[in-house]
GROMACS .gro file of C-alpha atoms in nm:
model
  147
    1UNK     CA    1   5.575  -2.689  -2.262
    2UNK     CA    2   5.783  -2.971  -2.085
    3UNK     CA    3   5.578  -3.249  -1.986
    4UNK     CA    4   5.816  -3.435  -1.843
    5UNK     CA    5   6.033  -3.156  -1.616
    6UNK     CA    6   5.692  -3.055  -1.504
    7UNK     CA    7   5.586  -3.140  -1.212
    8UNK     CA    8   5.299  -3.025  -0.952
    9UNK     CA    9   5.580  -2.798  -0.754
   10UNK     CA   10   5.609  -2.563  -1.096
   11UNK     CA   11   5.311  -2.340  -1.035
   12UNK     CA   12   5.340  -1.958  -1.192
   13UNK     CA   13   5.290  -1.905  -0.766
   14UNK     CA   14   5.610  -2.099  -0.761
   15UNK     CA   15   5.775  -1.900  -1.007
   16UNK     CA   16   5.711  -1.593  -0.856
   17UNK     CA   17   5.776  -1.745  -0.459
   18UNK     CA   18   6.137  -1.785  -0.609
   19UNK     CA   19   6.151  -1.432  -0.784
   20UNK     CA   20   6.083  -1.268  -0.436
   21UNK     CA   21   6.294  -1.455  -0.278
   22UNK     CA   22   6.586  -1.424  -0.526
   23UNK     CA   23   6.602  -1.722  -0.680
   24UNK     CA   24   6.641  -1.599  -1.034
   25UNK     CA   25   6.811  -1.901  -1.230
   26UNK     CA   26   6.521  -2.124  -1.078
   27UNK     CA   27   6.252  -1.920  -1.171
   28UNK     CA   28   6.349  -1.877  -1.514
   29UNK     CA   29   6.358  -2.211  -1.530
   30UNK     CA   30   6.073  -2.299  -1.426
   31UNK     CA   31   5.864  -2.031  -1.639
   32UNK     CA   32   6.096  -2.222  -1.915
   33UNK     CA   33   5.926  -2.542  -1.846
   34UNK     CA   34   5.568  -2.369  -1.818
   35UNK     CA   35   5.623  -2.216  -2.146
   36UNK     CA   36   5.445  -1.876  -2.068
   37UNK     CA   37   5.493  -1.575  -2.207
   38UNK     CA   38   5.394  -1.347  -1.966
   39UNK     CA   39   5.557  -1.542  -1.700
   40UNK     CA   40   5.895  -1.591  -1.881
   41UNK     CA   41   5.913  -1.208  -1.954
   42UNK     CA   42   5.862  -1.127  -1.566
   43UNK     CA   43   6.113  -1.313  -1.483
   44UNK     CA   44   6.327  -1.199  -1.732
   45UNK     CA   45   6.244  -0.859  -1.656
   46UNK     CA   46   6.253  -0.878  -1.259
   47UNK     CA   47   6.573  -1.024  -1.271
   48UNK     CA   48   6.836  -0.813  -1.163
   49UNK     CA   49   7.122  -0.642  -1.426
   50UNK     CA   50   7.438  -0.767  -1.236
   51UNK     CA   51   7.274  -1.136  -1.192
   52UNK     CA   52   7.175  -1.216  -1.530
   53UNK     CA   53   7.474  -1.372  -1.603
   54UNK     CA   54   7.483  -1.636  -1.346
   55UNK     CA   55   7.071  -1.702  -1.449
   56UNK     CA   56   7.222  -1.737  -1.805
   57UNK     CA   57   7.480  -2.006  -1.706
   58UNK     CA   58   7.206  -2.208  -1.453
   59UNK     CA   59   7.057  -2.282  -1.801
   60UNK     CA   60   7.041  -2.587  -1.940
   61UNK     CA   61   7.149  -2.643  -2.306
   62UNK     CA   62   6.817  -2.781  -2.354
   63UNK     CA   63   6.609  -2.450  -2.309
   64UNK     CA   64   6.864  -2.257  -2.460
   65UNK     CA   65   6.668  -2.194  -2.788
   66UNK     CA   66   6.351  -2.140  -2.570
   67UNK     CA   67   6.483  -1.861  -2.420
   68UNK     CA   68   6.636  -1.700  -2.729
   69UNK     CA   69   6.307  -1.708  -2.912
   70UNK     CA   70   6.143  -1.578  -2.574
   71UNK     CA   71   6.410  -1.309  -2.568
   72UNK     CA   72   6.335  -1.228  -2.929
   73UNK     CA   73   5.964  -1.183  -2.888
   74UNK     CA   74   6.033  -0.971  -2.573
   75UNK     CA   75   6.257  -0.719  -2.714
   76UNK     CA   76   6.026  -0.656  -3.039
   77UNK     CA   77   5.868  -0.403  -2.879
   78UNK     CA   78   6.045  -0.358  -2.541
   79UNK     CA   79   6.183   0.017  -2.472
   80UNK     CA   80   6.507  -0.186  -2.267
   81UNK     CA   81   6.701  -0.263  -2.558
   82UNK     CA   82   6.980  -0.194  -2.382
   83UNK     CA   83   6.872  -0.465  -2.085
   84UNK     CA   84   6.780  -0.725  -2.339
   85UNK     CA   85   7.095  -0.669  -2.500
   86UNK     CA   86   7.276  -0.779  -2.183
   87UNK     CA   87   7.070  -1.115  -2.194
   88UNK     CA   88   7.166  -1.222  -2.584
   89UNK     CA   89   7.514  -1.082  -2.488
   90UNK     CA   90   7.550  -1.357  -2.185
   91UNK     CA   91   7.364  -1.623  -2.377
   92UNK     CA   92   7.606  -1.627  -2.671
   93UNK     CA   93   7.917  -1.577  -2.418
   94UNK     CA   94   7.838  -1.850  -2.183
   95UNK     CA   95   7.657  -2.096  -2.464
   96UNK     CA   96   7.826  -1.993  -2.747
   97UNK     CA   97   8.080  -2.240  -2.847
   98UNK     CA   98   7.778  -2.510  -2.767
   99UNK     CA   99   7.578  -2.300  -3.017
  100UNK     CA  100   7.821  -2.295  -3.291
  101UNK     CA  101   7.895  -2.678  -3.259
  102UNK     CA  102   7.550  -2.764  -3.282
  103UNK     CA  103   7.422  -2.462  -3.555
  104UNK     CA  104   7.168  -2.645  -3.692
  105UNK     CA  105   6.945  -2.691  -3.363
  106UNK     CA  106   6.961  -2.311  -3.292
  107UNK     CA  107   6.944  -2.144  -3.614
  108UNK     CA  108   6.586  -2.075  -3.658
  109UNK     CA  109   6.573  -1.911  -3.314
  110UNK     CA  110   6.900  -1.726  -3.372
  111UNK     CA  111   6.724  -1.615  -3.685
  112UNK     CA  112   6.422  -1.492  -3.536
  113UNK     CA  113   6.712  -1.314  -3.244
  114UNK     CA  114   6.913  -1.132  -3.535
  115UNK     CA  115   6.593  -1.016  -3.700
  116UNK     CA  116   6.489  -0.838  -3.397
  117UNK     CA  117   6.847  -0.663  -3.328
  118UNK     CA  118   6.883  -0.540  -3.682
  119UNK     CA  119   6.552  -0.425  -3.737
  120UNK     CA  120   6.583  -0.217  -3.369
  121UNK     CA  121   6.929  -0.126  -3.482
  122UNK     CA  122   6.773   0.011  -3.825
  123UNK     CA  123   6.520   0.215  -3.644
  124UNK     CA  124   6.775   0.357  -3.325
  125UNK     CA  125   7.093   0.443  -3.648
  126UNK     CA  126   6.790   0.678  -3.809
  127UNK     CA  127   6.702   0.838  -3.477
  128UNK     CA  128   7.102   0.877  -3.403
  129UNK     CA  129   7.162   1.042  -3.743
  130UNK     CA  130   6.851   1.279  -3.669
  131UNK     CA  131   6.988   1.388  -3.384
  132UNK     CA  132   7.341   1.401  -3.511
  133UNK     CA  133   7.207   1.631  -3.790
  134UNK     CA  134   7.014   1.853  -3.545
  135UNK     CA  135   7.329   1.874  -3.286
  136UNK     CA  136   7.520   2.024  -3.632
  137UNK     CA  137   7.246   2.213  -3.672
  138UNK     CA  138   7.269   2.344  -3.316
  139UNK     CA  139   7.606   2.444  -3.306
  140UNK     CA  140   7.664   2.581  -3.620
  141UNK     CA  141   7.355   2.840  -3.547
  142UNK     CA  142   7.542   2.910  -3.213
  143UNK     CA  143   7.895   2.958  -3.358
  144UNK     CA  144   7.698   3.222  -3.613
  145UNK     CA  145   7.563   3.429  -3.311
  146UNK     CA  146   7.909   3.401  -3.128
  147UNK     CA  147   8.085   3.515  -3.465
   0.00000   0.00000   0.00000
């Protein structure tokens, strides 16, 4: 919540007015300062593949953490890995550098981030090697009945 970039024209009606009408960076931005789940991850979910990383450089250094611990609780349980992927992948190549220079301000959220990606990492390498096993499988049952 951000009193003081809050003002009576950020309304969740607002935020979505600006969705519709394609206004991506300013409705993240404003679900930033309204500090809504549910809003931010509509936003971050409505907004288009190819434009997130223009919404990722409209924002300011000073929600950058917000939105990494946002984007972290989102992709917990999200089947778009791949999507939120694209989102941490733009954050750390447009605010990286800032990031690094000022570690100590972003390193619980980037915490909380690289928590998430391993442990979704952990469970997608056991379903990979599953299926890798069962593709062996496969084909080494079909090269008997071609042999």
């Amino acid at each position: 919540f951000d009193p003081l970039a809050l003002t009576e024209a950020v309304t969740p009606s607002a935020v979505h007015k600006n969705l519709k009408s394609g206004k991506f960076g300013a409705a993240l931005l404003m679900s930033l300062h309204l500090n809504e789940f549910g809003l931010v991850k509509a936003v971050i979910e409505d907004t288009p593949y190819e434009s997130i990383a223009n919404v990722v450089r409209s924002i300011g250094h000073e929600h950058i953490s917000q939105l990494i611990q946002f984007l972290s609780k989102c992709m917990e349980d999200s089947p778009h890995l791949e999507y939120y992927l694209q989102w941490c992948l733009e954050l750390l190549q447009s605010h990286g550098l800032f990031m690094e220079k000022n570690r100590g301000k972003y390193l619980r959220s980037f915490r909380a981030l690289f928590r998430v990606v391993q442990s979704r990492f952990v469970d997608l390498k056991s379903i990979c090697n599953d299926n890798k096993y069962s593709l062996e499988f496969l084909e080494q049952q079909a090269n008997l009945l071609l042999s």
